[in-house]
Amino acid sequence: MMTDINHHIPDTLLLSYASGALAQPFALVVATHVSMCDECRARLGAHQSAGGAVLEHTDPIEVSGASKDRLLAQLDDAVEAEPIYERSDIYPGPVMQLLGGQPPKWKSLGMGARQSILEESREGSVRLLYIPPGQAVPDHSHNGLELTLVLQGAFSDETGRFGPGDVEVADTDLEHTPTAEEGLPCICLAATDAALRFNSWMPRLLQPLFRI
Ligand code: ZN
Ligand code: ZN
């Protein structure tokens, strides 16, 4: 398991998750982080035994040799203007479950950025984001809560650096411009319960199109 995680799930969110009260999009990010992080798994265990809450099992799904081959073949087949450098093992169990064992269906956001919406409901949405190395997500603030978990690569913003396994909690107090590090493309799992507020007209114009 990963040992160099610096940004964890805050206790309030972990408690809300343990009690089953956390909205589904955020619960998915928490479950994914917990599957990567020994520390949060231990804290969650303590909350659960204290609260006696029953929780869904989140064992990672084993990807069989055959489906792994199929997955890799599909990555080869994908028609893309430029290759997507994603390792076949970057998606933890809870994400793989939503993907149905298939590689993400990426949609372009422009400037080489991509997204794949995994789930969308009245409670919010959860999506995979792909940001090319060195590129910034347009400066924005938040109408609600945003949880972003790094699966590959890293990004930095006004609050710090986030690498694989790190989770950023952004709310209405934070305005930020996340920028992907050089090297590997940054792939994140992001959950929101309200639309983002972009500070320039161009992303605002595109917002309905991308359902961000
Ligand atoms: Zn953690
Ligand atoms: Zn944000």
PDB file of C-alpha atoms and ligand atoms in Angstrom:
ATOM      1  CA  MET A   1       0.000   0.000   0.000  1.00  0.00           C
ATOM      2  CA  MET A   2       1.005   3.592  -0.428  1.00  0.00           C
ATOM      3  CA  THR A   3       3.015   5.080   2.396  1.00  0.00           C
ATOM      4  CA  ASP A   4       3.798   8.564   1.058  1.00  0.00           C
ATOM      5  CA  ILE A   5       0.270   9.957   1.281  1.00  0.00           C
ATOM      6  CA  ASN A   6       0.240  13.432   2.836  1.00  0.00           C
ATOM      7  CA  HIS A   7      -3.366  14.585   2.395  1.00  0.00           C
ATOM      8  CA  HIS A   8      -5.988  12.368   4.023  1.00  0.00           C
ATOM      9  CA  ILE A   9      -9.765  12.276   4.462  1.00  0.00           C
ATOM     10  CA  PRO A  10     -10.737  14.752   7.225  1.00  0.00           C
ATOM     11  CA  ASP A  11     -12.345  13.138  10.264  1.00  0.00           C
ATOM     12  CA  THR A  12     -15.738  14.815   9.744  1.00  0.00           C
ATOM     13  CA  LEU A  13     -16.027  13.256   6.273  1.00  0.00           C
ATOM     14  CA  LEU A  14     -14.796   9.881   7.505  1.00  0.00           C
ATOM     15  CA  LEU A  15     -17.410   9.900  10.283  1.00  0.00           C
ATOM     16  CA  SER A  16     -20.160  10.864   7.884  1.00  0.00           C
ATOM     17  CA  TYR A  17     -19.018   8.064   5.547  1.00  0.00           C
ATOM     18  CA  ALA A  18     -18.935   5.532   8.393  1.00  0.00           C
ATOM     19  CA  SER A  19     -22.517   6.421   9.337  1.00  0.00           C
ATOM     20  CA  GLY A  20     -23.706   6.095   5.721  1.00  0.00           C
ATOM     21  CA  ALA A  21     -24.748   9.765   5.588  1.00  0.00           C
ATOM     22  CA  LEU A  22     -22.172  10.920   3.041  1.00  0.00           C
ATOM     23  CA  ALA A  23     -23.553  11.625  -0.462  1.00  0.00           C
ATOM     24  CA  GLN A  24     -22.733   8.894  -2.964  1.00  0.00           C
ATOM     25  CA  PRO A  25     -20.221  10.826  -5.145  1.00  0.00           C
ATOM     26  CA  PHE A  26     -18.098  11.711  -2.092  1.00  0.00           C
ATOM     27  CA  ALA A  27     -18.541   8.231  -0.600  1.00  0.00           C
ATOM     28  CA  LEU A  28     -16.940   6.816  -3.726  1.00  0.00           C
ATOM     29  CA  VAL A  29     -13.875   9.058  -3.351  1.00  0.00           C
ATOM     30  CA  VAL A  30     -13.596   8.170   0.341  1.00  0.00           C
ATOM     31  CA  ALA A  31     -13.906   4.426  -0.419  1.00  0.00           C
ATOM     32  CA  THR A  32     -11.214   4.735  -3.091  1.00  0.00           C
ATOM     33  CA  HIS A  33      -8.834   6.651  -0.816  1.00  0.00           C
ATOM     34  CA  VAL A  34      -9.431   4.165   2.012  1.00  0.00           C
ATOM     35  CA  SER A  35      -8.566   1.320  -0.391  1.00  0.00           C
ATOM     36  CA  MET A  36      -5.184   3.037  -0.986  1.00  0.00           C
ATOM     37  CA  CYS A  37      -4.432   4.300   2.525  1.00  0.00           C
ATOM     38  CA  ASP A  38      -3.650   2.165   5.587  1.00  0.00           C
ATOM     39  CA  GLU A  39      -3.932   5.147   7.919  1.00  0.00           C
ATOM     40  CA  CYS A  40      -7.489   6.116   6.895  1.00  0.00           C
ATOM     41  CA  ARG A  41      -8.553   2.456   6.814  1.00  0.00           C
ATOM     42  CA  ALA A  42      -7.468   2.156  10.450  1.00  0.00           C
ATOM     43  CA  ARG A  43      -9.261   5.405  11.419  1.00  0.00           C
ATOM     44  CA  LEU A  44     -12.383   4.256   9.605  1.00  0.00           C
ATOM     45  CA  GLY A  45     -12.239   0.921  11.406  1.00  0.00           C
ATOM     46  CA  ALA A  46     -12.115   2.759  14.728  1.00  0.00           C
ATOM     47  CA  HIS A  47     -15.158   4.880  13.793  1.00  0.00           C
ATOM     48  CA  GLN A  48     -17.058   1.814  12.645  1.00  0.00           C
ATOM     49  CA  SER A  49     -16.430  -0.221  15.748  1.00  0.00           C
ATOM     50  CA  ALA A  50     -17.332   2.852  17.838  1.00  0.00           C
ATOM     51  CA  GLY A  51     -20.524   3.525  15.894  1.00  0.00           C
ATOM     52  CA  GLY A  52     -21.368  -0.069  15.090  1.00  0.00           C
ATOM     53  CA  ALA A  53     -22.216   1.030  11.554  1.00  0.00           C
ATOM     54  CA  VAL A  54     -22.382  -1.553   8.820  1.00  0.00           C
ATOM     55  CA  LEU A  55     -20.532  -0.634   5.690  1.00  0.00           C
ATOM     56  CA  GLU A  56     -20.444  -1.966   2.195  1.00  0.00           C
ATOM     57  CA  HIS A  57     -17.447  -4.108   1.462  1.00  0.00           C
ATOM     58  CA  THR A  58     -14.929  -2.390  -0.774  1.00  0.00           C
ATOM     59  CA  ASP A  59     -12.511  -5.179  -1.550  1.00  0.00           C
ATOM     60  CA  PRO A  60     -10.624  -4.390  -4.724  1.00  0.00           C
ATOM     61  CA  ILE A  61     -11.815  -6.428  -7.687  1.00  0.00           C
ATOM     62  CA  GLU A  62      -9.210  -8.787  -9.041  1.00  0.00           C
ATOM     63  CA  VAL A  63      -8.778  -8.181 -12.743  1.00  0.00           C
ATOM     64  CA  SER A  64      -8.266 -11.549 -14.400  1.00  0.00           C
ATOM     65  CA  GLY A  65      -5.416 -12.121 -16.836  1.00  0.00           C
ATOM     66  CA  ALA A  66      -7.832 -12.349 -19.764  1.00  0.00           C
ATOM     67  CA  SER A  67      -9.700  -9.147 -18.998  1.00  0.00           C
ATOM     68  CA  LYS A  68      -6.400  -7.383 -18.397  1.00  0.00           C
ATOM     69  CA  ASP A  69      -5.263  -8.416 -21.877  1.00  0.00           C
ATOM     70  CA  ARG A  70      -8.569  -7.196 -23.292  1.00  0.00           C
ATOM     71  CA  LEU A  71      -8.139  -3.941 -21.438  1.00  0.00           C
ATOM     72  CA  LEU A  72      -4.656  -3.452 -22.825  1.00  0.00           C
ATOM     73  CA  ALA A  73      -5.849  -4.343 -26.340  1.00  0.00           C
ATOM     74  CA  GLN A  74      -8.589  -1.738 -26.060  1.00  0.00           C
ATOM     75  CA  LEU A  75      -6.100   0.857 -24.953  1.00  0.00           C
ATOM     76  CA  ASP A  76      -4.131   0.063 -28.113  1.00  0.00           C
ATOM     77  CA  ASP A  77      -7.280   0.314 -30.233  1.00  0.00           C
ATOM     78  CA  ALA A  78      -8.484   3.607 -28.758  1.00  0.00           C
ATOM     79  CA  VAL A  79      -8.567   6.267 -31.444  1.00  0.00           C
ATOM     80  CA  GLU A  80      -6.905   9.283 -29.922  1.00  0.00           C
ATOM     81  CA  ALA A  81      -5.160  12.282 -31.404  1.00  0.00           C
ATOM     82  CA  GLU A  82      -2.377  11.675 -28.899  1.00  0.00           C
ATOM     83  CA  PRO A  83      -1.648   8.724 -26.651  1.00  0.00           C
ATOM     84  CA  ILE A  84      -2.995   8.654 -23.106  1.00  0.00           C
ATOM     85  CA  TYR A  85      -0.322   7.469 -20.743  1.00  0.00           C
ATOM     86  CA  GLU A  86      -2.284   5.640 -18.111  1.00  0.00           C
ATOM     87  CA  ARG A  87      -0.998   2.567 -16.387  1.00  0.00           C
ATOM     88  CA  SER A  88      -3.474  -0.307 -16.501  1.00  0.00           C
ATOM     89  CA  ASP A  89      -3.225  -0.671 -12.719  1.00  0.00           C
ATOM     90  CA  ILE A  90      -3.978   2.880 -11.630  1.00  0.00           C
ATOM     91  CA  TYR A  91      -7.694   2.362 -10.982  1.00  0.00           C
ATOM     92  CA  PRO A  92      -8.384   0.981  -7.478  1.00  0.00           C
ATOM     93  CA  GLY A  93     -11.242  -1.478  -6.879  1.00  0.00           C
ATOM     94  CA  PRO A  94     -14.084   1.005  -6.285  1.00  0.00           C
ATOM     95  CA  VAL A  95     -13.215   2.889  -9.509  1.00  0.00           C
ATOM     96  CA  MET A  96     -12.742  -0.342 -11.502  1.00  0.00           C
ATOM     97  CA  GLN A  97     -16.199  -1.399 -10.311  1.00  0.00           C
ATOM     98  CA  LEU A  98     -17.777   1.773 -11.742  1.00  0.00           C
ATOM     99  CA  LEU A  99     -15.801   1.312 -14.947  1.00  0.00           C
ATOM    100  CA  GLY A 100     -17.116  -2.234 -15.223  1.00  0.00           C
ATOM    101  CA  GLY A 101     -13.530  -3.419 -15.722  1.00  0.00           C
ATOM    102  CA  GLN A 102     -13.253  -1.372 -18.922  1.00  0.00           C
ATOM    103  CA  PRO A 103     -10.854   1.491 -19.629  1.00  0.00           C
ATOM    104  CA  PRO A 104     -12.436   4.956 -19.151  1.00  0.00           C
ATOM    105  CA  LYS A 105     -14.293   6.498 -22.098  1.00  0.00           C
ATOM    106  CA  TRP A 106     -12.468   9.806 -22.274  1.00  0.00           C
ATOM    107  CA  LYS A 107     -14.133  12.908 -23.684  1.00  0.00           C
ATOM    108  CA  SER A 108     -12.050  15.903 -24.648  1.00  0.00           C
ATOM    109  CA  LEU A 109     -12.287  19.074 -22.570  1.00  0.00           C
ATOM    110  CA  GLY A 110      -9.960  20.945 -24.923  1.00  0.00           C
ATOM    111  CA  MET A 111      -6.232  21.719 -24.559  1.00  0.00           C
ATOM    112  CA  GLY A 112      -5.510  17.996 -24.190  1.00  0.00           C
ATOM    113  CA  ALA A 113      -7.560  17.711 -20.981  1.00  0.00           C
ATOM    114  CA  ARG A 114     -10.123  14.917 -20.792  1.00  0.00           C
ATOM    115  CA  GLN A 115     -12.847  13.681 -18.519  1.00  0.00           C
ATOM    116  CA  SER A 116     -14.872  10.535 -18.081  1.00  0.00           C
ATOM    117  CA  ILE A 117     -18.080  10.948 -16.064  1.00  0.00           C
ATOM    118  CA  LEU A 118     -18.568   7.821 -13.936  1.00  0.00           C
ATOM    119  CA  GLU A 119     -21.771   8.708 -12.131  1.00  0.00           C
ATOM    120  CA  GLU A 120     -24.163  11.647 -12.113  1.00  0.00           C
ATOM    121  CA  SER A 121     -27.241  12.153  -9.943  1.00  0.00           C
ATOM    122  CA  ARG A 122     -29.109  14.760  -7.920  1.00  0.00           C
ATOM    123  CA  GLU A 123     -26.494  14.240  -5.192  1.00  0.00           C
ATOM    124  CA  GLY A 124     -23.693  15.328  -7.495  1.00  0.00           C
ATOM    125  CA  SER A 125     -21.242  13.775  -9.887  1.00  0.00           C
ATOM    126  CA  VAL A 126     -18.043  11.798  -9.852  1.00  0.00           C
ATOM    127  CA  ARG A 127     -15.641  11.778 -12.767  1.00  0.00           C
ATOM    128  CA  LEU A 128     -12.132  10.935 -13.847  1.00  0.00           C
ATOM    129  CA  LEU A 129     -10.055  13.900 -14.976  1.00  0.00           C
ATOM    130  CA  TYR A 130      -6.981  13.715 -17.179  1.00  0.00           C
ATOM    131  CA  ILE A 131      -4.727  16.760 -17.192  1.00  0.00           C
ATOM    132  CA  PRO A 132      -1.654  16.766 -19.476  1.00  0.00           C
ATOM    133  CA  PRO A 133       1.733  17.380 -17.800  1.00  0.00           C
ATOM    134  CA  GLY A 134       2.356  21.028 -16.948  1.00  0.00           C
ATOM    135  CA  GLN A 135      -1.191  22.133 -17.720  1.00  0.00           C
ATOM    136  CA  ALA A 136      -3.498  24.134 -15.452  1.00  0.00           C
ATOM    137  CA  VAL A 137      -7.199  23.662 -14.799  1.00  0.00           C
ATOM    138  CA  PRO A 138      -8.839  27.103 -15.231  1.00  0.00           C
ATOM    139  CA  ASP A 139      -8.964  29.215 -12.080  1.00  0.00           C
ATOM    140  CA  HIS A 140     -12.236  28.478 -10.261  1.00  0.00           C
ATOM    141  CA  SER A 141     -14.071  28.529  -6.957  1.00  0.00           C
ATOM    142  CA  HIS A 142     -16.780  26.207  -5.633  1.00  0.00           C
ATOM    143  CA  ASN A 143     -20.516  26.420  -5.029  1.00  0.00           C
ATOM    144  CA  GLY A 144     -20.330  23.313  -2.886  1.00  0.00           C
ATOM    145  CA  LEU A 145     -17.855  20.630  -1.904  1.00  0.00           C
ATOM    146  CA  GLU A 146     -15.194  19.206  -4.228  1.00  0.00           C
ATOM    147  CA  LEU A 147     -13.109  16.128  -3.385  1.00  0.00           C
ATOM    148  CA  THR A 148     -10.181  15.351  -5.686  1.00  0.00           C
ATOM    149  CA  LEU A 149      -8.124  12.166  -5.322  1.00  0.00           C
ATOM    150  CA  VAL A 150      -4.919  11.763  -7.356  1.00  0.00           C
ATOM    151  CA  LEU A 151      -4.520   8.348  -9.042  1.00  0.00           C
ATOM    152  CA  GLN A 152      -1.505   9.106 -11.259  1.00  0.00           C
ATOM    153  CA  GLY A 153       0.945  11.991 -11.561  1.00  0.00           C
ATOM    154  CA  ALA A 154       0.561  15.042  -9.318  1.00  0.00           C
ATOM    155  CA  PHE A 155      -0.847  18.557  -9.197  1.00  0.00           C
ATOM    156  CA  SER A 156      -0.153  21.658  -7.162  1.00  0.00           C
ATOM    157  CA  ASP A 157      -2.316  24.604  -6.243  1.00  0.00           C
ATOM    158  CA  GLU A 158      -2.463  27.477  -3.775  1.00  0.00           C
ATOM    159  CA  THR A 159      -2.773  25.009  -0.873  1.00  0.00           C
ATOM    160  CA  GLY A 160       0.033  22.529  -1.640  1.00  0.00           C
ATOM    161  CA  ARG A 161       1.156  19.541  -3.686  1.00  0.00           C
ATOM    162  CA  PHE A 162      -0.996  16.457  -4.255  1.00  0.00           C
ATOM    163  CA  GLY A 163       0.528  13.168  -5.448  1.00  0.00           C
ATOM    164  CA  PRO A 164      -0.874   9.637  -5.854  1.00  0.00           C
ATOM    165  CA  GLY A 165      -3.274   8.786  -3.016  1.00  0.00           C
ATOM    166  CA  ASP A 166      -3.544  12.396  -1.826  1.00  0.00           C
ATOM    167  CA  VAL A 167      -7.023  13.893  -1.552  1.00  0.00           C
ATOM    168  CA  GLU A 168      -7.842  17.591  -1.718  1.00  0.00           C
ATOM    169  CA  VAL A 169     -10.958  18.897   0.015  1.00  0.00           C
ATOM    170  CA  ALA A 170     -12.142  22.162  -1.551  1.00  0.00           C
ATOM    171  CA  ASP A 171     -15.204  24.104  -0.466  1.00  0.00           C
ATOM    172  CA  THR A 172     -16.738  27.517  -0.997  1.00  0.00           C
ATOM    173  CA  ASP A 173     -13.799  29.194   0.814  1.00  0.00           C
ATOM    174  CA  LEU A 174     -11.199  28.026  -1.701  1.00  0.00           C
ATOM    175  CA  GLU A 175     -10.406  29.539  -5.066  1.00  0.00           C
ATOM    176  CA  HIS A 176      -7.672  27.630  -6.856  1.00  0.00           C
ATOM    177  CA  THR A 177      -5.823  26.910 -10.083  1.00  0.00           C
ATOM    178  CA  PRO A 178      -4.680  23.278  -9.928  1.00  0.00           C
ATOM    179  CA  THR A 179      -1.672  22.714 -12.218  1.00  0.00           C
ATOM    180  CA  ALA A 180      -0.429  19.258 -13.272  1.00  0.00           C
ATOM    181  CA  GLU A 181       3.247  18.532 -12.657  1.00  0.00           C
ATOM    182  CA  GLU A 182       5.669  17.793 -15.469  1.00  0.00           C
ATOM    183  CA  GLY A 183       6.201  14.096 -16.125  1.00  0.00           C
ATOM    184  CA  LEU A 184       3.202  11.783 -16.128  1.00  0.00           C
ATOM    185  CA  PRO A 185      -0.260  13.147 -17.020  1.00  0.00           C
ATOM    186  CA  CYS A 186      -2.279  13.766 -13.880  1.00  0.00           C
ATOM    187  CA  ILE A 187      -5.301  11.476 -13.542  1.00  0.00           C
ATOM    188  CA  CYS A 188      -7.722  12.270 -10.706  1.00  0.00           C
ATOM    189  CA  LEU A 189     -11.013  11.045  -9.343  1.00  0.00           C
ATOM    190  CA  ALA A 190     -13.131  14.132  -8.614  1.00  0.00           C
ATOM    191  CA  ALA A 191     -16.528  14.450  -6.916  1.00  0.00           C
ATOM    192  CA  THR A 192     -18.655  17.595  -6.708  1.00  0.00           C
ATOM    193  CA  ASP A 193     -22.168  18.347  -5.460  1.00  0.00           C
ATOM    194  CA  ALA A 194     -22.542  21.694  -7.227  1.00  0.00           C
ATOM    195  CA  ALA A 195     -21.250  23.402 -10.341  1.00  0.00           C
ATOM    196  CA  LEU A 196     -17.815  25.004 -10.180  1.00  0.00           C
ATOM    197  CA  ARG A 197     -17.512  28.793 -10.520  1.00  0.00           C
ATOM    198  CA  PHE A 198     -14.987  29.665 -13.220  1.00  0.00           C
ATOM    199  CA  ASN A 199     -13.489  33.109 -13.087  1.00  0.00           C
ATOM    200  CA  SER A 200     -13.110  33.661 -16.815  1.00  0.00           C
ATOM    201  CA  TRP A 201     -15.788  33.656 -19.501  1.00  0.00           C
ATOM    202  CA  MET A 202     -14.321  30.919 -21.705  1.00  0.00           C
ATOM    203  CA  PRO A 203     -14.691  27.988 -19.265  1.00  0.00           C
ATOM    204  CA  ARG A 204     -18.037  29.458 -18.121  1.00  0.00           C
ATOM    205  CA  LEU A 205     -19.219  29.292 -21.718  1.00  0.00           C
ATOM    206  CA  LEU A 206     -18.156  25.661 -22.050  1.00  0.00           C
ATOM    207  CA  GLN A 207     -19.515  24.621 -18.650  1.00  0.00           C
ATOM    208  CA  PRO A 208     -22.973  23.364 -19.784  1.00  0.00           C
ATOM    209  CA  LEU A 209     -21.271  21.348 -22.488  1.00  0.00           C
ATOM    210  CA  PHE A 210     -18.929  19.570 -20.095  1.00  0.00           C
ATOM    211  CA  ARG A 211     -21.398  19.344 -17.185  1.00  0.00           C
ATOM    212  CA  ILE A 212     -18.734  20.510 -14.738  1.00  0.00           C
TER     213      ILE A 212
HETATM  214 ZN    ZN B   1      -5.572   8.509   4.220  1.00  0.00          ZN
HETATM  215 ZN    ZN B   2     -11.629  22.987  -7.539  1.00  0.00          ZN
END
